[in-house]
């Protein structure tokens, strides 16, 4: 494994010029302002351009797309009208992003056709695009399977298979689909696997579908100025109470609280509920529908705290997370880095609090060494716990009826802002799932909104509505 600690700032990283890339590609990179390689690109491109299979582990935003797009574009023959490369992604949004990035990088190569194949969209236009000849396909495993089965996608000329965000695809239960699709690809091919984490399923995938892969791993380092880390020493008895104290004092709108065990999650949830916090938990026992409900409420700001183990939180993608609390110190420093990396994303600052018992202090030392920080210790007694209750700004309303009833977000917004008389500002995120629709509304109108929605109509029909509280 190549271990590349502090990430090289793109400006000071190695130049693309040293790679065996076509002049057109080098010119594109220059035009895009890609002056130098990111660490994952510098570590993986020499390997992939040399034709080897690869397992690459690096965090989000590290430039993984170009790391696999450049080798596949290099090998591509634009004059051959056949699918030569395929990228599997977990979601439609990610597939769209990857498609856009490949398009940008392929700008100077004549007439390259890239087709995105995801569920949720109708098959026919996708089939038509494929019929007109695509060089590259990007899509989600289920939909790609559909196309292979209907013989609208021919993979006989494929030379590169990419599994992007492989850990998330596994979290979403795509193992069997990925395996099935990989088996339909020619044996003689290059396979590249990209992942932010390295759970057991990845090793299994790699053993089955990669050929003597080389591994590149970049330990995560986050811009530490964006994450303010504080450590608190606690006794066993103080630990859960300390979580409540942190929440009351810092008042983050959304907090992810990590526990090492499921039991700890249950205990913490009980304590938070007893104190009037709006807290939810994620665990493996939840059905998909329940899991969706929890995530929707957390993401639309009607739940203040999400309590989870590392396993349950895997693959979560929540943009606005003001705080992460390590209720327990994890024995694995990489997991700690991954946990705290969930806050302070994009341009936002985030808090990362860690509660450590005296027996866990050695773990904090290891973490500090790895992150190259001097841990900032604070006292629980500094926390102001007299503050008012922490209440999320929104409430989620559940409407029975979803995609199956052809309900769209616009219908719900229309019902609330039309007949029911609320303003656009009082309505938050709207999520339509197969059977249910969830709409966040500001807390002050929740009760009235339930009443008026129940009395009125959505898409011409009366609906059952309740507040999730
Ligand atoms: P990841 O897949 O690792 O999350 P992306 O491939 O989406 O990351 O890249 C993140 C962003 O960085 C994109 O906006 C991309 O255009 C940009 N980027 C990638 N490589 C470089 C580079 N060498 N120099 C400058 N920007 C880059
Ligand atoms: Mg990516």
XYZ file of C-alpha atoms and ligand atoms in Angstrom:
497
model
C 0.000 0.000 0.000
C 1.197 3.451 -0.792
C 0.791 5.607 2.244
C 0.640 9.291 1.406
C 0.053 11.338 4.490
C -0.559 15.030 4.321
C -2.346 15.714 1.069
C -0.314 17.644 -1.408
C -1.966 20.912 -2.251
C -2.878 20.658 -5.911
C -0.742 23.712 -6.674
C 2.418 22.026 -5.427
C 1.665 18.480 -6.561
C 3.351 16.729 -9.457
C 2.470 17.818 -12.969
C 0.357 15.751 -15.394
C 3.049 16.323 -18.041
C 5.128 13.470 -16.708
C 2.378 10.966 -17.541
C 1.944 9.198 -20.874
C -1.168 11.197 -21.771
C -2.255 12.326 -25.243
C -1.516 15.984 -26.068
C -5.259 16.660 -26.422
C -5.860 15.445 -22.886
C -2.959 17.449 -21.490
C -4.324 20.522 -23.227
C -7.766 19.915 -21.717
C -6.316 19.562 -18.246
C -4.499 22.823 -18.675
C -7.648 24.510 -19.890
C -9.603 23.173 -16.914
C -7.001 24.626 -14.586
C -5.797 21.211 -13.416
C -2.226 22.415 -12.969
C -1.066 19.448 -10.976
C -2.243 16.080 -9.788
C -4.116 15.542 -6.560
C -2.532 12.896 -4.292
C -4.866 10.104 -5.391
C -4.202 10.967 -9.028
C -0.446 11.059 -8.490
C -0.541 7.716 -6.714
C -2.885 5.873 -9.047
C -2.379 7.184 -12.601
C 1.079 5.645 -13.153
C -0.406 2.293 -12.173
C -3.621 2.510 -14.175
C -2.036 4.006 -17.289
C 0.293 1.015 -17.180
C -2.754 -1.246 -17.447
C -2.950 -2.696 -13.941
C -6.089 -3.295 -11.965
C -6.430 -0.992 -8.986
C -8.091 -0.633 -5.612
C -7.977 2.987 -4.541
C -9.133 4.315 -1.215
C -9.489 8.065 -0.815
C -11.962 10.463 0.659
C -14.655 12.397 -1.165
C -13.479 15.360 -3.187
C -9.984 14.014 -3.754
C -10.252 13.849 -7.539
C -11.065 10.177 -8.013
C -13.105 10.723 -11.166
C -10.147 11.972 -13.196
C -8.073 9.177 -11.673
C -10.201 6.638 -13.521
C -11.414 8.799 -16.413
C -7.916 9.546 -17.767
C -6.899 5.897 -18.244
C -10.216 4.980 -19.817
C -10.112 7.973 -22.174
C -6.526 7.138 -23.068
C -7.525 3.653 -24.134
C -10.667 4.737 -25.948
C -10.942 4.495 -29.692
C -13.436 7.178 -30.795
C -13.734 5.675 -34.256
C -14.981 2.427 -32.838
C -18.690 2.742 -32.129
C -18.946 0.338 -29.225
C -19.060 0.600 -25.461
C -15.447 0.463 -24.337
C -15.733 1.624 -20.737
C -18.374 1.357 -18.053
C -18.601 3.080 -14.680
C -20.913 1.752 -11.964
C -22.078 4.307 -9.384
C -24.404 4.002 -6.383
C -26.886 6.754 -7.226
C -28.199 8.751 -10.101
C -26.727 11.991 -8.733
C -23.264 10.473 -8.565
C -23.651 8.981 -12.026
C -24.592 12.424 -13.343
C -21.566 13.996 -11.674
C -19.226 11.377 -13.086
C -20.714 11.789 -16.553
C -20.191 15.548 -16.413
C -16.596 15.226 -15.260
C -15.772 12.687 -17.996
C -17.414 14.981 -20.555
C -15.231 17.849 -19.398
C -12.107 15.746 -19.621
C -13.085 14.418 -23.051
C -13.693 17.869 -24.446
C -10.794 17.823 -26.892
C -11.373 14.334 -28.163
C -13.715 14.268 -31.132
C -17.240 12.998 -30.759
C -17.098 10.889 -27.701
C -20.507 9.672 -26.668
C -21.234 9.072 -23.018
C -24.589 7.716 -21.902
C -25.955 7.755 -18.356
C -28.099 4.777 -17.417
C -29.973 5.111 -14.152
C -33.215 3.884 -12.718
C -36.086 6.292 -12.245
C -35.864 7.410 -15.873
C -37.727 5.666 -18.672
C -35.892 2.929 -20.545
C -36.791 3.915 -24.066
C -34.664 7.077 -24.505
C -31.758 5.253 -22.906
C -32.170 2.405 -25.363
C -32.308 4.880 -28.227
C -29.047 6.537 -27.079
C -27.370 3.168 -26.875
C -28.564 2.251 -30.333
C -26.907 5.365 -31.737
C -23.613 4.067 -30.392
C -22.056 4.972 -27.058
C -18.381 4.826 -26.155
C -18.795 5.073 -22.407
C -21.689 4.218 -20.122
C -22.110 5.440 -16.586
C -24.908 4.180 -14.414
C -26.387 2.391 -11.459
C -26.035 -1.402 -11.243
C -29.752 -2.233 -11.380
C -30.453 -0.271 -14.528
C -27.340 -1.494 -16.268
C -28.464 -5.030 -15.499
C -31.817 -4.273 -17.109
C -30.128 -3.085 -20.284
C -27.848 -6.092 -20.466
C -30.813 -8.413 -19.991
C -32.791 -6.698 -22.738
C -29.710 -6.781 -24.917
C -29.773 -3.043 -25.415
C -26.281 -2.866 -23.911
C -23.524 -4.855 -25.572
C -20.354 -5.175 -23.556
C -18.305 -7.321 -25.914
C -15.909 -4.442 -26.714
C -15.518 -3.303 -23.093
C -11.937 -2.802 -21.941
C -12.397 -0.852 -18.704
C -14.784 -1.470 -15.815
C -14.890 1.051 -12.961
C -16.631 0.537 -9.631
C -16.956 4.040 -8.209
C -17.901 4.576 -4.552
C -17.857 0.819 -4.160
C -18.439 0.957 -0.394
C -21.622 2.911 -0.879
C -22.830 0.520 -3.531
C -22.316 -2.321 -1.063
C -24.134 -0.375 1.664
C -27.035 -0.037 -0.681
C -27.163 -3.785 -1.172
C -25.808 -3.871 -4.732
C -23.313 -6.706 -4.235
C -25.228 -9.250 -6.294
C -26.006 -6.813 -9.076
C -22.370 -5.698 -9.315
C -21.250 -9.320 -9.385
C -23.760 -10.165 -12.086
C -22.757 -7.189 -14.232
C -19.035 -7.868 -13.785
C -19.579 -11.424 -15.004
C -21.091 -10.101 -18.237
C -17.918 -8.130 -19.024
C -15.112 -9.576 -21.116
C -12.505 -11.286 -18.935
C -9.732 -9.415 -20.666
C -10.252 -5.953 -19.216
C -8.965 -3.494 -16.683
C -10.985 -3.165 -13.491
C -10.653 -0.150 -11.199
C -12.295 -0.005 -7.803
C -12.681 3.271 -5.893
C -13.913 3.517 -2.355
C -13.778 5.921 0.586
C -13.624 3.119 3.139
C -12.505 -0.475 3.056
C -15.144 -2.769 4.547
C -14.891 -6.552 4.149
C -17.230 -6.634 1.160
C -14.689 -4.642 -0.859
C -12.001 -7.248 -0.369
C -14.485 -9.890 -1.460
C -15.376 -7.928 -4.607
C -11.716 -7.391 -5.373
C -10.862 -11.075 -4.945
C -13.659 -12.038 -7.270
C -13.386 -9.439 -10.008
C -9.968 -7.793 -9.985
C -6.855 -9.275 -11.465
C -3.792 -8.869 -9.235
C -4.836 -5.365 -8.271
C -2.401 -2.836 -6.934
C -3.603 -0.870 -3.945
C -3.390 2.830 -3.285
C -4.574 4.218 -0.016
C -4.531 7.827 1.077
C -5.157 8.240 4.766
C -7.729 10.896 5.274
C -6.658 14.332 6.301
C -9.121 17.099 6.556
C -8.545 20.788 6.488
C -8.254 20.978 10.246
C -9.169 24.640 10.403
C -12.648 23.707 9.314
C -13.079 21.184 12.108
C -12.745 22.411 15.652
C -11.929 19.361 17.737
C -12.414 19.359 21.487
C -11.778 16.552 23.925
C -13.497 16.027 27.279
C -12.462 13.582 29.939
C -15.460 11.795 31.437
C -16.166 9.034 33.905
C -18.443 6.130 33.003
C -21.305 7.741 34.860
C -20.848 11.123 33.180
C -20.556 9.952 29.602
C -24.133 9.999 28.308
C -25.099 13.017 30.380
C -22.113 14.817 28.826
C -23.609 14.348 25.347
C -26.735 16.189 26.475
C -24.593 18.931 28.026
C -22.628 19.414 24.780
C -25.847 19.694 22.797
C -27.323 22.237 25.174
C -24.172 24.308 25.266
C -23.112 24.366 21.602
C -26.650 24.077 20.181
C -25.749 22.532 16.814
C -28.722 22.148 14.515
C -27.645 18.701 13.318
C -25.378 16.348 15.229
C -24.198 12.849 14.464
C -23.340 10.981 17.682
C -21.155 7.905 17.239
C -21.213 5.029 19.688
C -19.035 1.930 19.565
C -21.915 -0.440 20.348
C -25.621 -0.805 19.658
C -26.317 -0.986 23.386
C -24.618 2.363 23.882
C -26.812 3.780 21.081
C -29.964 2.555 22.844
C -28.875 3.925 26.212
C -27.995 7.306 24.756
C -31.248 7.525 22.836
C -33.213 6.795 26.034
C -31.380 9.509 27.928
C -31.822 12.081 25.161
C -35.523 11.321 24.807
C -35.988 11.563 28.555
C -34.483 15.049 28.386
C -36.722 16.158 25.537
C -34.221 16.052 22.665
C -35.411 15.166 19.202
C -33.095 12.249 18.611
C -33.290 9.236 16.321
C -31.102 6.220 15.795
C -29.982 4.188 12.831
C -29.250 0.532 13.218
C -29.120 -2.598 11.142
C -32.472 -3.819 12.480
C -34.400 -1.061 10.725
C -36.293 -1.873 7.573
C -35.432 0.198 4.510
C -38.565 2.291 4.937
C -37.735 3.091 8.562
C -34.170 3.913 7.642
C -35.382 6.279 4.927
C -37.676 7.960 7.423
C -34.867 8.529 9.896
C -32.534 9.918 7.243
C -35.206 12.168 5.798
C -36.029 13.641 9.206
C -32.386 14.197 9.978
C -31.574 15.764 6.614
C -34.618 18.067 6.606
C -33.758 19.442 10.048
C -36.618 17.999 12.071
C -34.316 15.817 14.164
C -31.420 17.337 16.123
C -29.357 14.265 16.841
C -28.737 11.057 14.983
C -27.218 8.325 17.141
C -25.405 5.577 15.272
C -22.628 3.035 15.218
C -19.978 3.356 12.514
C -21.523 0.489 10.594
C -25.002 2.022 10.626
C -23.690 5.429 9.557
C -21.690 4.119 6.636
C -22.565 5.712 3.337
C -24.524 8.526 4.942
C -24.229 11.668 2.951
C -25.517 14.641 4.851
C -24.340 18.040 3.792
C -25.063 20.223 6.783
C -23.670 18.617 9.860
C -22.677 21.132 12.503
C -21.277 18.631 14.959
C -19.998 15.135 15.424
C -19.816 13.677 18.910
C -17.640 10.681 19.616
C -19.573 9.255 22.525
C -16.877 6.606 22.783
C -13.334 6.878 21.510
C -12.917 4.404 18.693
C -9.924 2.056 18.955
C -9.182 2.659 15.259
C -7.713 6.119 14.598
C -8.727 5.943 10.937
C -12.341 5.549 11.976
C -11.966 8.609 14.171
C -10.666 10.646 11.252
C -13.527 9.397 9.143
C -16.082 10.264 11.831
C -14.890 13.814 12.393
C -14.496 14.322 8.648
C -18.262 14.277 8.375
C -18.507 17.723 9.873
C -16.927 20.892 8.545
C -17.661 19.995 4.972
C -17.588 22.383 2.068
C -17.148 25.905 3.384
C -18.774 25.293 6.722
C -17.050 25.018 10.021
C -17.881 22.063 12.185
C -17.423 20.840 15.706
C -16.011 17.465 16.640
C -16.308 16.527 20.302
C -14.750 13.436 21.792
C -15.592 12.013 25.183
C -12.769 9.977 26.642
C -12.653 7.960 29.837
C -9.264 7.738 31.591
C -8.839 4.226 30.173
C -9.324 5.519 26.628
C -6.669 8.224 26.866
C -4.127 6.111 25.024
C -6.533 5.983 22.081
C -6.693 9.769 22.018
C -2.897 9.828 21.950
C -2.804 7.569 18.919
C -5.419 9.691 17.168
C -3.549 12.906 17.954
C -0.350 11.449 16.572
C -2.016 10.312 13.398
C -3.855 13.609 12.838
C -0.801 15.533 13.867
C -2.659 17.637 16.409
C -2.252 18.505 20.055
C -5.609 17.543 21.534
C -7.474 20.484 22.971
C -8.855 19.385 26.341
C -11.826 21.082 27.957
C -13.744 20.610 31.191
C -17.358 19.494 31.357
C -17.879 22.171 33.982
C -17.407 24.842 31.279
C -20.622 23.745 29.591
C -23.727 25.807 30.218
C -26.484 23.277 30.752
C -29.127 25.731 31.937
C -29.768 26.808 28.397
C -33.178 26.296 26.817
C -34.145 22.985 25.302
C -32.642 22.317 21.871
C -35.503 22.094 19.417
C -35.164 21.442 15.701
C -36.616 24.161 13.468
C -38.719 21.845 11.316
C -41.293 19.083 11.718
C -41.736 16.290 9.187
C -45.247 15.521 7.954
C -45.850 12.105 6.480
C -48.413 11.854 3.714
C -49.590 8.345 2.875
C -49.026 8.047 -0.840
C -45.906 8.451 -2.936
C -44.525 7.655 -6.364
C -46.951 4.761 -6.718
C -49.759 7.325 -6.545
C -47.811 9.567 -8.921
C -47.427 12.249 -6.273
C -44.659 14.724 -7.035
C -42.996 17.262 -4.767
C -44.699 20.049 -6.715
C -48.141 18.643 -5.882
C -47.437 18.827 -2.160
C -45.880 22.257 -2.360
C -48.865 23.389 -4.410
C -51.338 22.044 -1.857
C -49.559 23.767 1.023
C -48.971 27.123 -0.635
C -52.226 27.148 -2.572
C -55.442 26.222 -0.882
C -53.859 25.725 2.545
C -52.410 29.233 2.433
C -48.853 28.758 3.692
C -45.836 30.556 2.273
C -42.916 28.985 0.400
C -40.611 29.951 3.279
C -42.574 27.824 5.719
C -42.005 24.693 3.673
C -38.730 22.777 3.721
C -37.497 19.692 1.910
C -40.004 17.412 0.241
C -39.097 13.743 -0.259
C -41.287 11.459 -2.304
C -40.625 7.756 -1.757
C -42.422 4.839 -3.298
C -45.336 4.753 -0.859
C -44.977 7.924 1.211
C -44.262 11.589 0.864
C -42.449 13.540 3.552
C -42.536 17.287 3.793
C -40.723 19.425 6.331
C -42.607 22.465 7.588
C -41.581 25.037 10.149
C -42.457 23.894 13.645
C -44.936 26.716 14.310
C -47.257 25.711 11.480
C -46.984 21.913 11.829
C -50.277 21.281 13.560
C -52.230 23.604 11.310
C -50.564 22.145 8.209
C -51.651 18.616 9.155
C -55.197 19.888 9.642
C -55.394 21.760 6.368
C -53.699 19.065 4.290
C -56.063 16.445 5.714
C -59.066 18.617 4.951
C -57.890 19.538 1.456
C -56.617 17.565 -1.502
C -53.275 16.567 -2.988
C -53.413 15.813 -6.698
C -57.191 15.871 -6.566
C -57.420 13.271 -3.813
C -57.855 13.517 -0.069
C -54.845 12.179 1.800
C -53.923 10.853 5.234
C -51.346 13.052 6.949
C -49.575 12.881 10.291
C -46.692 14.666 11.946
C -43.694 12.461 12.772
C -42.864 13.378 16.336
P -14.078 12.434 -5.738
O -14.695 11.528 -6.766
O -12.821 11.913 -5.180
O -15.064 12.806 -4.660
P -14.054 14.374 -7.884
O -13.467 13.528 -8.928
O -15.535 14.592 -7.927
O -13.691 13.814 -6.425
O -13.263 15.774 -7.863
C -13.568 16.803 -6.986
C -13.366 18.143 -7.653
O -11.982 18.411 -7.873
C -14.041 18.251 -9.007
O -14.666 19.507 -9.076
C -12.897 18.169 -10.004
O -13.220 18.882 -11.171
C -11.745 18.788 -9.233
N -10.412 18.252 -9.600
C -10.092 16.960 -9.796
N -8.792 16.823 -10.091
C -8.246 18.060 -10.056
C -6.922 18.586 -10.269
N -5.893 17.783 -10.553
N -6.754 19.921 -10.150
C -7.807 20.724 -9.856
N -9.070 20.310 -9.640
C -9.290 18.976 -9.743
Mg -16.444 10.508 -6.931
